[in-house]
PDB file of C-alpha atoms and ligand atoms in Angstrom:
ATOM      1  CA  MET A   1      30.545  64.235 156.007  1.00 94.00           C
ATOM      2  CA  THR A   2      27.839  65.638 153.918  1.00 97.00           C
ATOM      3  CA  VAL A   3      26.589  64.209 151.233  1.00 98.00           C
ATOM      4  CA  PHE A   4      23.764  64.468 148.595  1.00 98.00           C
ATOM      5  CA  LEU A   5      20.402  62.265 148.512  1.00 98.00           C
ATOM      6  CA  ASN A   6      17.548  62.798 146.315  1.00 98.00           C
ATOM      7  CA  GLY A   7      17.701  66.168 147.012  1.00 98.00           C
ATOM      8  CA  GLU A   8      18.290  66.548 150.137  1.00 98.00           C
ATOM      9  CA  PHE A   9      22.268  67.838 152.485  1.00 98.00           C
ATOM     10  CA  LEU A  10      22.868  64.896 154.871  1.00 98.00           C
ATOM     11  CA  PRO A  11      25.568  63.820 157.303  1.00 98.00           C
ATOM     12  CA  LEU A  12      25.853  59.957 155.498  1.00 98.00           C
ATOM     13  CA  GLU A  13      25.109  58.041 158.895  1.00 98.00           C
ATOM     14  CA  GLN A  14      21.981  59.591 158.325  1.00 98.00           C
ATOM     15  CA  ALA A  15      21.713  58.611 154.742  1.00 98.00           C
ATOM     16  CA  ARG A  16      19.122  55.962 153.911  1.00 98.00           C
ATOM     17  CA  ILE A  17      17.075  54.390 150.615  1.00 97.00           C
ATOM     18  CA  SER A  18      16.025  51.324 150.452  1.00 97.00           C
ATOM     19  CA  PRO A  19      16.808  47.484 149.872  1.00 97.00           C
ATOM     20  CA  LEU A  20      14.600  47.520 147.058  1.00 97.00           C
ATOM     21  CA  ASP A  21      16.151  50.194 145.001  1.00 98.00           C
ATOM     22  CA  ARG A  22      16.997  48.710 141.564  1.00 98.00           C
ATOM     23  CA  GLY A  23      20.595  49.828 142.129  1.00 98.00           C
ATOM     24  CA  PHE A  24      21.433  47.632 145.762  1.00 98.00           C
ATOM     25  CA  LEU A  25      19.183  45.301 143.540  1.00 98.00           C
ATOM     26  CA  PHE A  26      20.092  44.539 140.189  1.00 98.00           C
ATOM     27  CA  GLY A  27      23.135  47.403 140.246  1.00 98.00           C
ATOM     28  CA  ASP A  28      20.629  49.210 137.479  1.00 98.00           C
ATOM     29  CA  GLY A  29      22.509  52.348 137.225  1.00 98.00           C
ATOM     30  CA  VAL A  30      24.812  55.028 136.621  1.00 99.00           C
ATOM     31  CA  TYR A  31      27.542  57.053 137.523  1.00 99.00           C
ATOM     32  CA  GLU A  32      30.645  59.587 137.917  1.00 98.00           C
ATOM     33  CA  VAL A  33      33.782  59.920 138.884  1.00 98.00           C
ATOM     34  CA  ILE A  34      34.564  64.362 138.380  1.00 98.00           C
ATOM     35  CA  PRO A  35      37.374  66.200 140.665  1.00 98.00           C
ATOM     36  CA  ALA A  36      37.669  69.202 142.074  1.00 97.00           C
ATOM     37  CA  TYR A  37      41.472  71.107 142.502  1.00 96.00           C
ATOM     38  CA  ALA A  38      40.405  73.760 144.660  1.00 96.00           C
ATOM     39  CA  LYS A  39      37.425  73.793 145.034  1.00 96.00           C
ATOM     40  CA  GLN A  40      36.959  74.094 141.300  1.00 97.00           C
ATOM     41  CA  LEU A  41      34.855  71.455 138.789  1.00 97.00           C
ATOM     42  CA  PHE A  42      37.735  69.850 136.178  1.00 97.00           C
ATOM     43  CA  ARG A  43      35.547  69.005 133.162  1.00 97.00           C
ATOM     44  CA  ILE A  44      32.465  69.249 134.583  1.00 98.00           C
ATOM     45  CA  LYS A  45      30.520  70.295 131.405  1.00 98.00           C
ATOM     46  CA  GLN A  46      32.160  67.028 129.776  1.00 98.00           C
ATOM     47  CA  HIS A  47      31.274  64.135 133.140  1.00 98.00           C
ATOM     48  CA  LEU A  48      27.811  65.767 132.786  1.00 98.00           C
ATOM     49  CA  GLN A  49      27.021  64.671 129.237  1.00 98.00           C
ATOM     50  CA  ARG A  50      28.302  61.974 129.421  1.00 98.00           C
ATOM     51  CA  LEU A  51      26.043  60.717 131.629  1.00 98.00           C
ATOM     52  CA  ASP A  52      23.575  61.699 130.363  1.00 98.00           C
ATOM     53  CA  ASN A  53      24.784  59.847 127.091  1.00 98.00           C
ATOM     54  CA  SER A  54      24.734  56.584 129.987  1.00 98.00           C
ATOM     55  CA  LEU A  55      21.834  57.666 131.222  1.00 98.00           C
ATOM     56  CA  ASP A  56      19.894  57.401 127.547  1.00 98.00           C
ATOM     57  CA  ALA A  57      21.735  54.550 126.985  1.00 98.00           C
ATOM     58  CA  VAL A  58      20.159  52.541 129.594  1.00 98.00           C
ATOM     59  CA  ARG A  59      16.234  54.098 129.523  1.00 97.00           C
ATOM     60  CA  MET A  60      16.532  56.832 132.552  1.00 98.00           C
ATOM     61  CA  ALA A  61      15.402  60.423 132.874  1.00 97.00           C
ATOM     62  CA  ASN A  62      18.017  62.687 133.491  1.00 98.00           C
ATOM     63  CA  PRO A  63      16.795  63.553 137.319  1.00 98.00           C
ATOM     64  CA  TYR A  64      18.093  67.739 136.117  1.00 98.00           C
ATOM     65  CA  SER A  65      19.737  70.225 134.317  1.00 98.00           C
ATOM     66  CA  ASP A  66      22.670  71.080 133.997  1.00 98.00           C
ATOM     67  CA  GLU A  67      22.984  74.097 135.787  1.00 98.00           C
ATOM     68  CA  GLU A  68      21.105  72.498 139.078  1.00 98.00           C
ATOM     69  CA  TRP A  69      23.821  69.469 139.027  1.00 98.00           C
ATOM     70  CA  GLN A  70      26.678  72.044 139.329  1.00 98.00           C
ATOM     71  CA  ASN A  71      24.693  73.405 141.714  1.00 98.00           C
ATOM     72  CA  ILE A  72      24.717  70.822 144.095  1.00 98.00           C
ATOM     73  CA  LEU A  73      28.143  69.167 143.094  1.00 98.00           C
ATOM     74  CA  ARG A  74      29.201  72.865 144.081  1.00 98.00           C
ATOM     75  CA  GLU A  75      27.069  73.096 147.317  1.00 98.00           C
ATOM     76  CA  LEU A  76      28.581  70.274 148.459  1.00 98.00           C
ATOM     77  CA  ILE A  77      31.960  71.452 147.496  1.00 98.00           C
ATOM     78  CA  ALA A  78      30.989  73.571 150.054  1.00 98.00           C
ATOM     79  CA  LYS A  79      30.590  71.580 152.756  1.00 97.00           C
ATOM     80  CA  GLN A  80      33.843  69.704 153.154  1.00 97.00           C
ATOM     81  CA  ASP A  81      36.996  71.103 155.031  1.00 96.00           C
ATOM     82  CA  TYR A  82      39.576  69.955 151.626  1.00 97.00           C
ATOM     83  CA  ASP A  83      40.120  71.766 148.456  1.00 96.00           C
ATOM     84  CA  ASP A  84      40.662  68.581 146.610  1.00 96.00           C
ATOM     85  CA  HIS A  85      37.895  66.153 145.649  1.00 97.00           C
ATOM     86  CA  THR A  86      37.033  63.114 144.527  1.00 98.00           C
ATOM     87  CA  ILE A  87      33.309  63.559 143.766  1.00 98.00           C
ATOM     88  CA  TYR A  88      31.323  60.121 143.297  1.00 98.00           C
ATOM     89  CA  LEU A  89      27.630  60.542 141.105  1.00 98.00           C
ATOM     90  CA  GLN A  90      25.817  58.135 141.477  1.00 98.00           C
ATOM     91  CA  VAL A  91      22.168  57.722 139.711  1.00 98.00           C
ATOM     92  CA  THR A  92      20.230  54.633 140.536  1.00 98.00           C
ATOM     93  CA  ARG A  93      17.145  53.673 138.822  1.00 98.00           C
ATOM     94  CA  GLY A  94      15.366  54.160 142.626  1.00 98.00           C
ATOM     95  CA  ALA A  95      12.531  51.279 144.280  1.00 97.00           C
ATOM     96  CA  ASP A  96       9.878  49.693 142.842  1.00 96.00           C
ATOM     97  CA  ASN A  97       7.399  47.712 145.570  1.00 95.00           C
ATOM     98  CA  HIS A  98       8.817  43.955 144.984  1.00 95.00           C
ATOM     99  CA  ARG A  99      11.388  42.719 142.620  1.00 97.00           C
ATOM    100  CA  ASN A 100      10.646  42.290 139.426  1.00 95.00           C
ATOM    101  CA  TYR A 101      13.112  42.664 136.447  1.00 97.00           C
ATOM    102  CA  ALA A 102      10.782  44.883 133.929  1.00 97.00           C
ATOM    103  CA  ILE A 103      11.281  48.092 133.913  1.00 97.00           C
ATOM    104  CA  PRO A 104       9.144  49.797 136.310  1.00 96.00           C
ATOM    105  CA  ARG A 105       7.021  53.188 134.876  1.00 91.00           C
ATOM    106  CA  HIS A 106       6.195  54.959 138.124  1.00 90.00           C
ATOM    107  CA  ILE A 107       9.322  55.180 140.387  1.00 94.00           C
ATOM    108  CA  GLU A 108      11.614  58.181 140.584  1.00 97.00           C
ATOM    109  CA  SER A 109      15.735  57.388 140.515  1.00 98.00           C
ATOM    110  CA  THR A 110      17.845  57.655 143.595  1.00 98.00           C
ATOM    111  CA  VAL A 111      20.732  60.075 142.889  1.00 98.00           C
ATOM    112  CA  PHE A 112      23.451  59.624 146.059  1.00 98.00           C
ATOM    113  CA  ILE A 113      26.527  61.616 145.475  1.00 98.00           C
ATOM    114  CA  MET A 114      30.074  61.296 147.825  1.00 98.00           C
ATOM    115  CA  SER A 115      33.066  64.128 147.961  1.00 98.00           C
ATOM    116  CA  SER A 116      36.557  62.138 149.369  1.00 97.00           C
ATOM    117  CA  LYS A 117      39.566  63.513 150.140  1.00 97.00           C
ATOM    118  CA  LEU A 118      42.131  63.677 145.608  1.00 95.00           C
ATOM    119  CA  GLU A 119      44.982  62.995 147.645  1.00 89.00           C
ATOM    120  CA  ALA A 120      47.598  63.495 145.058  1.00 82.00           C
ATOM    121  CA  VAL A 121      49.807  61.136 144.150  1.00 80.00           C
ATOM    122  CA  PRO A 122      53.908  62.221 145.828  1.00 77.00           C
ATOM    123  CA  VAL A 123      55.626  62.633 142.496  1.00 77.00           C
ATOM    124  CA  PRO A 124      58.663  60.800 143.931  1.00 74.00           C
ATOM    125  CA  GLN A 125      55.843  57.834 143.646  1.00 75.00           C
ATOM    126  CA  GLN A 126      54.988  59.343 140.316  1.00 79.00           C
ATOM    127  CA  HIS A 127      58.363  58.474 138.956  1.00 83.00           C
ATOM    128  CA  LEU A 128      58.386  55.698 140.047  1.00 91.00           C
ATOM    129  CA  GLY A 129      56.494  54.095 137.897  1.00 95.00           C
ATOM    130  CA  THR A 130      53.302  51.112 138.665  1.00 96.00           C
ATOM    131  CA  CYS A 131      53.100  47.665 137.128  1.00 97.00           C
ATOM    132  CA  ALA A 132      49.911  45.724 135.301  1.00 98.00           C
ATOM    133  CA  ILE A 133      48.222  42.392 133.940  1.00 98.00           C
ATOM    134  CA  THR A 134      47.019  41.201 130.575  1.00 98.00           C
ATOM    135  CA  ARG A 135      43.249  39.766 130.928  1.00 98.00           C
ATOM    136  CA  GLU A 136      41.538  38.340 129.297  1.00 98.00           C
ATOM    137  CA  ASP A 137      37.913  41.186 128.764  1.00 98.00           C
ATOM    138  CA  ASN A 138      35.281  39.253 129.866  1.00 97.00           C
ATOM    139  CA  ARG A 139      32.297  42.112 130.377  1.00 98.00           C
ATOM    140  CA  TRP A 140      29.820  42.971 128.680  1.00 97.00           C
ATOM    141  CA  GLN A 141      29.162  44.351 125.021  1.00 97.00           C
ATOM    142  CA  HIS A 142      28.507  48.258 126.312  1.00 98.00           C
ATOM    143  CA  CYS A 143      30.997  49.287 128.165  1.00 98.00           C
ATOM    144  CA  ASP A 144      30.599  52.600 126.449  1.00 98.00           C
ATOM    145  CA  VAL A 145      27.861  53.158 129.232  1.00 98.00           C
ATOM    146  CA  LYS A 146      29.464  53.637 133.034  1.00 98.00           C
ATOM    147  CA  ALA A 147      27.096  51.424 134.169  1.00 98.00           C
ATOM    148  CA  ILE A 148      27.527  50.434 138.682  1.00 98.00           C
ATOM    149  CA  THR A 149      26.935  47.456 137.626  1.00 98.00           C
ATOM    150  CA  LEU A 150      30.854  46.479 137.835  1.00 98.00           C
ATOM    151  CA  LEU A 151      31.583  42.897 139.177  1.00 98.00           C
ATOM    152  CA  ALA A 152      33.821  41.913 136.368  1.00 98.00           C
ATOM    153  CA  ASN A 153      35.578  45.123 136.152  1.00 98.00           C
ATOM    154  CA  ILE A 154      35.837  44.693 140.308  1.00 98.00           C
ATOM    155  CA  LEU A 155      36.956  40.902 140.021  1.00 98.00           C
ATOM    156  CA  LEU A 156      40.173  41.748 137.122  1.00 98.00           C
ATOM    157  CA  ARG A 157      41.828  44.304 139.414  1.00 98.00           C
ATOM    158  CA  GLN A 158      41.905  42.152 141.821  1.00 98.00           C
ATOM    159  CA  GLN A 159      44.344  39.671 139.859  1.00 98.00           C
ATOM    160  CA  ALA A 160      46.387  42.572 139.229  1.00 98.00           C
ATOM    161  CA  VAL A 161      46.424  43.638 142.804  1.00 98.00           C
ATOM    162  CA  ASP A 162      46.759  40.014 144.379  1.00 98.00           C
ATOM    163  CA  ARG A 163      50.127  40.301 141.875  1.00 98.00           C
ATOM    164  CA  GLY A 164      51.096  43.212 143.726  1.00 96.00           C
ATOM    165  CA  CYS A 165      50.203  44.867 140.080  1.00 97.00           C
ATOM    166  CA  THR A 166      47.356  48.662 140.060  1.00 96.00           C
ATOM    167  CA  GLU A 167      46.284  47.562 137.195  1.00 98.00           C
ATOM    168  CA  THR A 168      44.536  44.821 134.036  1.00 98.00           C
ATOM    169  CA  PHE A 169      44.826  45.668 130.354  1.00 98.00           C
ATOM    170  CA  LEU A 170      41.483  44.234 128.933  1.00 98.00           C
ATOM    171  CA  VAL A 171      41.703  42.438 125.677  1.00 98.00           C
ATOM    172  CA  ARG A 172      38.792  41.293 123.703  1.00 98.00           C
ATOM    173  CA  ASP A 173      40.225  39.324 119.688  1.00 97.00           C
ATOM    174  CA  GLY A 174      43.686  40.401 121.064  1.00 97.00           C
ATOM    175  CA  GLN A 175      42.904  43.709 120.378  1.00 98.00           C
ATOM    176  CA  VAL A 176      43.635  45.679 123.907  1.00 98.00           C
ATOM    177  CA  THR A 177      41.035  47.922 124.779  1.00 98.00           C
ATOM    178  CA  GLU A 178      41.630  49.777 127.971  1.00 98.00           C
ATOM    179  CA  GLY A 179      41.990  49.729 131.599  1.00 98.00           C
ATOM    180  CA  ALA A 180      39.152  47.332 134.675  1.00 98.00           C
ATOM    181  CA  ALA A 181      39.301  51.444 135.201  1.00 98.00           C
ATOM    182  CA  SER A 182      41.279  53.261 132.697  1.00 98.00           C
ATOM    183  CA  ASN A 183      42.277  54.034 129.680  1.00 98.00           C
ATOM    184  CA  ILE A 184      45.311  52.676 128.187  1.00 99.00           C
ATOM    185  CA  PHE A 185      47.814  54.944 125.552  1.00 99.00           C
ATOM    186  CA  ILE A 186      51.117  53.200 124.376  1.00 98.00           C
ATOM    187  CA  VAL A 187      53.792  55.102 123.497  1.00 98.00           C
ATOM    188  CA  CYS A 188      56.014  53.182 120.289  1.00 98.00           C
ATOM    189  CA  ASP A 189      59.158  55.289 117.477  1.00 98.00           C
ATOM    190  CA  GLY A 190      57.652  58.230 118.894  1.00 98.00           C
ATOM    191  CA  THR A 191      53.351  58.408 117.920  1.00 98.00           C
ATOM    192  CA  LEU A 192      51.042  58.312 120.962  1.00 98.00           C
ATOM    193  CA  PHE A 193      47.940  55.447 119.869  1.00 98.00           C
ATOM    194  CA  THR A 194      44.853  54.578 122.416  1.00 99.00           C
ATOM    195  CA  PRO A 195      42.229  52.418 121.378  1.00 98.00           C
ATOM    196  CA  PRO A 196      38.749  54.355 119.770  1.00 98.00           C
ATOM    197  CA  LYS A 197      36.127  54.986 121.334  1.00 98.00           C
ATOM    198  CA  GLY A 198      33.196  52.308 120.460  1.00 98.00           C
ATOM    199  CA  PRO A 199      31.261  49.462 123.099  1.00 98.00           C
ATOM    200  CA  MET A 200      34.120  48.219 124.276  1.00 98.00           C
ATOM    201  CA  LEU A 201      35.560  51.231 125.952  1.00 98.00           C
ATOM    202  CA  LEU A 202      34.303  54.093 128.436  1.00 98.00           C
ATOM    203  CA  PRO A 203      34.653  56.911 126.540  1.00 98.00           C
ATOM    204  CA  GLY A 204      37.399  58.732 129.640  1.00 98.00           C
ATOM    205  CA  ILE A 205      37.539  62.240 130.160  1.00 98.00           C
ATOM    206  CA  THR A 206      41.187  62.158 130.694  1.00 98.00           C
ATOM    207  CA  ARG A 207      41.743  60.213 127.332  1.00 98.00           C
ATOM    208  CA  ASP A 208      40.317  63.278 125.538  1.00 98.00           C
ATOM    209  CA  LEU A 209      42.403  65.598 127.560  1.00 98.00           C
ATOM    210  CA  VAL A 210      45.365  63.806 126.521  1.00 98.00           C
ATOM    211  CA  LEU A 211      43.936  63.849 122.619  1.00 98.00           C
ATOM    212  CA  GLU A 212      43.667  67.618 122.717  1.00 98.00           C
ATOM    213  CA  ILE A 213      47.309  68.220 125.018  1.00 98.00           C
ATOM    214  CA  ALA A 214      48.271  65.964 121.951  1.00 98.00           C
ATOM    215  CA  GLU A 215      46.441  68.207 119.241  1.00 98.00           C
ATOM    216  CA  ASN A 216      47.739  71.102 121.073  1.00 97.00           C
ATOM    217  CA  THR A 217      51.509  70.141 120.846  1.00 97.00           C
ATOM    218  CA  GLY A 218      51.802  68.411 117.289  1.00 98.00           C
ATOM    219  CA  PHE A 219      52.337  65.472 118.979  1.00 98.00           C
ATOM    220  CA  PRO A 220      52.197  62.458 116.752  1.00 98.00           C
ATOM    221  CA  HIS A 221      48.546  60.138 117.703  1.00 98.00           C
ATOM    222  CA  GLN A 222      46.503  58.010 117.103  1.00 98.00           C
ATOM    223  CA  GLN A 223      43.613  56.276 117.477  1.00 98.00           C
ATOM    224  CA  GLN A 224      44.114  53.396 116.410  1.00 98.00           C
ATOM    225  CA  SER A 225      43.375  49.802 118.285  1.00 98.00           C
ATOM    226  CA  PHE A 226      46.307  47.282 118.929  1.00 98.00           C
ATOM    227  CA  SER A 227      47.293  43.968 120.047  1.00 98.00           C
ATOM    228  CA  VAL A 228      48.861  42.879 122.865  1.00 98.00           C
ATOM    229  CA  ASN A 229      52.394  42.306 121.487  1.00 98.00           C
ATOM    230  CA  LYS A 230      52.122  46.451 120.245  1.00 98.00           C
ATOM    231  CA  LEU A 231      51.647  46.286 124.146  1.00 98.00           C
ATOM    232  CA  PHE A 232      54.721  44.615 124.942  1.00 98.00           C
ATOM    233  CA  THR A 233      57.086  46.390 123.172  1.00 98.00           C
ATOM    234  CA  ALA A 234      56.250  49.519 123.115  1.00 98.00           C
ATOM    235  CA  ASP A 235      58.640  52.296 124.162  1.00 98.00           C
ATOM    236  CA  GLU A 236      56.154  53.647 126.250  1.00 98.00           C
ATOM    237  CA  VAL A 237      52.340  52.598 128.662  1.00 98.00           C
ATOM    238  CA  TRP A 238      50.341  54.812 130.427  1.00 98.00           C
ATOM    239  CA  LEU A 239      46.634  53.928 132.137  1.00 98.00           C
ATOM    240  CA  THR A 240      44.773  57.060 132.611  1.00 98.00           C
ATOM    241  CA  SER A 241      41.408  57.590 134.441  1.00 97.00           C
ATOM    242  CA  SER A 242      40.543  61.169 136.918  1.00 97.00           C
ATOM    243  CA  THR A 243      41.014  60.027 139.923  1.00 95.00           C
ATOM    244  CA  ARG A 244      44.733  58.701 138.596  1.00 95.00           C
ATOM    245  CA  GLU A 245      45.742  61.365 136.255  1.00 96.00           C
ATOM    246  CA  ILE A 246      48.233  59.560 133.894  1.00 97.00           C
ATOM    247  CA  VAL A 247      50.567  57.321 135.125  1.00 96.00           C
ATOM    248  CA  PRO A 248      53.145  55.466 133.123  1.00 97.00           C
ATOM    249  CA  VAL A 249      53.045  51.982 133.719  1.00 98.00           C
ATOM    250  CA  ILE A 250      56.743  50.479 133.428  1.00 97.00           C
ATOM    251  CA  SER A 251      55.423  46.757 133.416  1.00 98.00           C
ATOM    252  CA  VAL A 252      53.573  44.451 132.117  1.00 98.00           C
ATOM    253  CA  ASP A 253      52.982  41.024 132.204  1.00 98.00           C
ATOM    254  CA  ASN A 254      56.084  41.511 134.526  1.00 98.00           C
ATOM    255  CA  ARG A 255      57.787  42.168 130.420  1.00 98.00           C
ATOM    256  CA  ARG A 256      59.582  44.989 131.327  1.00 98.00           C
ATOM    257  CA  ILE A 257      57.909  48.286 128.984  1.00 98.00           C
ATOM    258  CA  GLY A 258      60.672  50.472 127.106  1.00 97.00           C
ATOM    259  CA  THR A 259      63.442  51.430 129.596  1.00 96.00           C
ATOM    260  CA  GLY A 260      61.299  50.022 133.131  1.00 96.00           C
ATOM    261  CA  GLU A 261      61.456  53.557 133.828  1.00 96.00           C
ATOM    262  CA  PRO A 262      58.605  55.831 133.310  1.00 96.00           C
ATOM    263  CA  GLY A 263      59.523  57.655 129.767  1.00 97.00           C
ATOM    264  CA  GLU A 264      60.296  61.989 128.749  1.00 97.00           C
ATOM    265  CA  ILE A 265      57.084  61.507 126.743  1.00 98.00           C
ATOM    266  CA  TRP A 266      54.208  61.005 129.969  1.00 97.00           C
ATOM    267  CA  HIS A 267      56.591  63.604 131.208  1.00 96.00           C
ATOM    268  CA  GLU A 268      56.030  66.351 128.783  1.00 97.00           C
ATOM    269  CA  PHE A 269      52.783  65.010 128.860  1.00 98.00           C
ATOM    270  CA  ILE A 270      52.266  64.920 132.573  1.00 96.00           C
ATOM    271  CA  VAL A 271      53.813  68.658 133.211  1.00 96.00           C
ATOM    272  CA  ALA A 272      50.828  69.637 130.484  1.00 97.00           C
ATOM    273  CA  TYR A 273      48.183  67.828 132.367  1.00 97.00           C
ATOM    274  CA  ASP A 274      48.960  69.369 135.280  1.00 95.00           C
ATOM    275  CA  HIS A 275      48.653  73.682 133.310  1.00 96.00           C
ATOM    276  CA  CYS A 276      45.327  72.009 132.343  1.00 96.00           C
ATOM    277  CA  LYS A 277      44.332  71.868 136.286  1.00 94.00           C
ATOM    278  CA  GLN A 278      46.006  75.085 136.831  1.00 92.00           C
ATOM    279  CA  GLN A 279      44.355  77.316 133.440  1.00 91.00           C
ATOM    280  CA  THR A 280      40.939  75.282 134.609  1.00 83.00           C
ATOM    281  CA  THR A 281      40.993  75.996 138.455  1.00 81.00           C
ATOM    282  CA  THR A 282      42.311  79.638 138.160  1.00 81.00           C
ATOM    283  CA  TYR A 283      39.546  80.192 134.637  1.00 73.00           C
ATOM    284  CA  ASN A 284      36.672  79.545 136.837  1.00 76.00           C
ATOM    285  CA  ARG A 285      37.655  80.958 139.982  1.00 71.00           C
ATOM    286  CA  LEU A 286      37.674  84.377 137.921  1.00 76.00           C
ATOM    287  CA  SER A 287      33.999  83.436 136.122  1.00 76.00           C
ATOM    288  CA  GLU A 288      32.740  82.681 139.893  1.00 72.00           C
ATOM    289  CA  GLU A 289      33.919  85.826 141.043  1.00 73.00           C
ATOM    290  CA  LEU A 290      32.817  87.801 138.356  1.00 68.00           C
ATOM    291  CA  PRO A 291      30.178  89.670 139.632  1.00 62.00           C
TER     292      PRO A 291
HETATM  293  N1  PDD B   1      37.045  55.640 136.095  1.00 59.82           N
HETATM  294  N2  PDD B   1      37.795  53.112 132.167  1.00 59.82           N
HETATM  295  C1  PDD B   1      37.060  52.527 132.971  1.00 59.82           C
HETATM  296  C2  PDD B   1      36.186  51.039 132.919  1.00 59.82           C
HETATM  297  C3  PDD B   1      36.257  53.706 133.858  1.00 59.82           C
HETATM  298  O1  PDD B   1      36.192  52.825 134.723  1.00 59.82           O
HETATM  299  C4  PDD B   1      36.793  54.478 134.682  1.00 59.82           C
HETATM  300  C5  PDD B   1      37.134  55.666 135.470  1.00 59.82           C
HETATM  301  C6  PDD B   1      38.663  55.137 132.724  1.00 59.82           C
HETATM  302  C7  PDD B   1      38.639  56.357 132.798  1.00 59.82           C
HETATM  303  O2  PDD B   1      37.720  57.294 133.007  1.00 59.82           O
HETATM  304  P1  PDD B   1      37.879  59.060 133.207  1.00 59.82           P
HETATM  305  O3  PDD B   1      39.228  59.170 132.802  1.00 59.82           O
HETATM  306  O4  PDD B   1      37.053  59.806 132.921  1.00 59.82           O
HETATM  307  O5  PDD B   1      38.006  58.972 134.505  1.00 59.82           O
HETATM  308  C8  PDD B   1      38.109  54.293 131.543  1.00 59.82           C
HETATM  309  C9  PDD B   1      36.868  56.249 137.793  1.00 59.82           C
HETATM  310  C10 PDD B   1      37.502  56.790 137.273  1.00 59.82           C
HETATM  311  C11 PDD B   1      36.134  54.745 138.595  1.00 59.82           C
HETATM  312  O6  PDD B   1      35.270  53.507 137.830  1.00 59.82           O
HETATM  313  O7  PDD B   1      36.830  55.379 139.985  1.00 59.82           O
END
């Protein structure tokens, strides 16, 4: 597998970083996960904008311009022999010559990017839906920053996996914030709800697209906090992320959601989402082919 490390494309086996890299020592860095369909990057401008916001929030300079990022990502994609990609991109603060909490002044960030094959969830499996649990949100107060420091998220997600579920929905002060690695939507009496953006959740790119679909189709929607009780009594619950897209959740904490099957509204939205993917890929491909 060819990866990108600090300006070079090289086989994964040859990629080396210093053990003093602050990403390794402190989890001092930020990341993005970007899907590409038919070798075309999906929602790339939005992902690069969020990367820039994360870097800014942790006082790191952006090592590349948007155009440079896009050229690197396209080259990496071209080097892989599959069409649909999950691109993982991380920027750490780099390696100093000793371990020091204070931010060193003159070190260069470490940029690592890899691609893995994005395996589409087979349609019959999508239609089975998934199960989730709820837990107290014990993460920090800057969840809008896509930081590589993910120990809390890992431990929260694992509690779901231990119980045969695939996601943990997080609750802060009685209000649901998001999943351990996803955003959350509920449908109640014909209205779509998702918690509003703020420091307690990641502004998901998929979340924004779902809201765009609601806006464009005139489906009633509100960015509004909701309680765990409202979650339990919702007609539909979905989780969203760039790698999982929109997944219907049919049970939370062993309580059945709605009819216990993926809902009709979810079905409408996943069709619209697929349509957006196809439109973007065709548009990008045509723009690349233009002289
Ligand atoms: N995570 N909230 C959290 C905490 C996340 O980690 C993610 C995605 C999302 C959804 O964001 P988006 O729609 O932009 O993917 C929300 C990625 C996929 C990950 O860490 O692998």
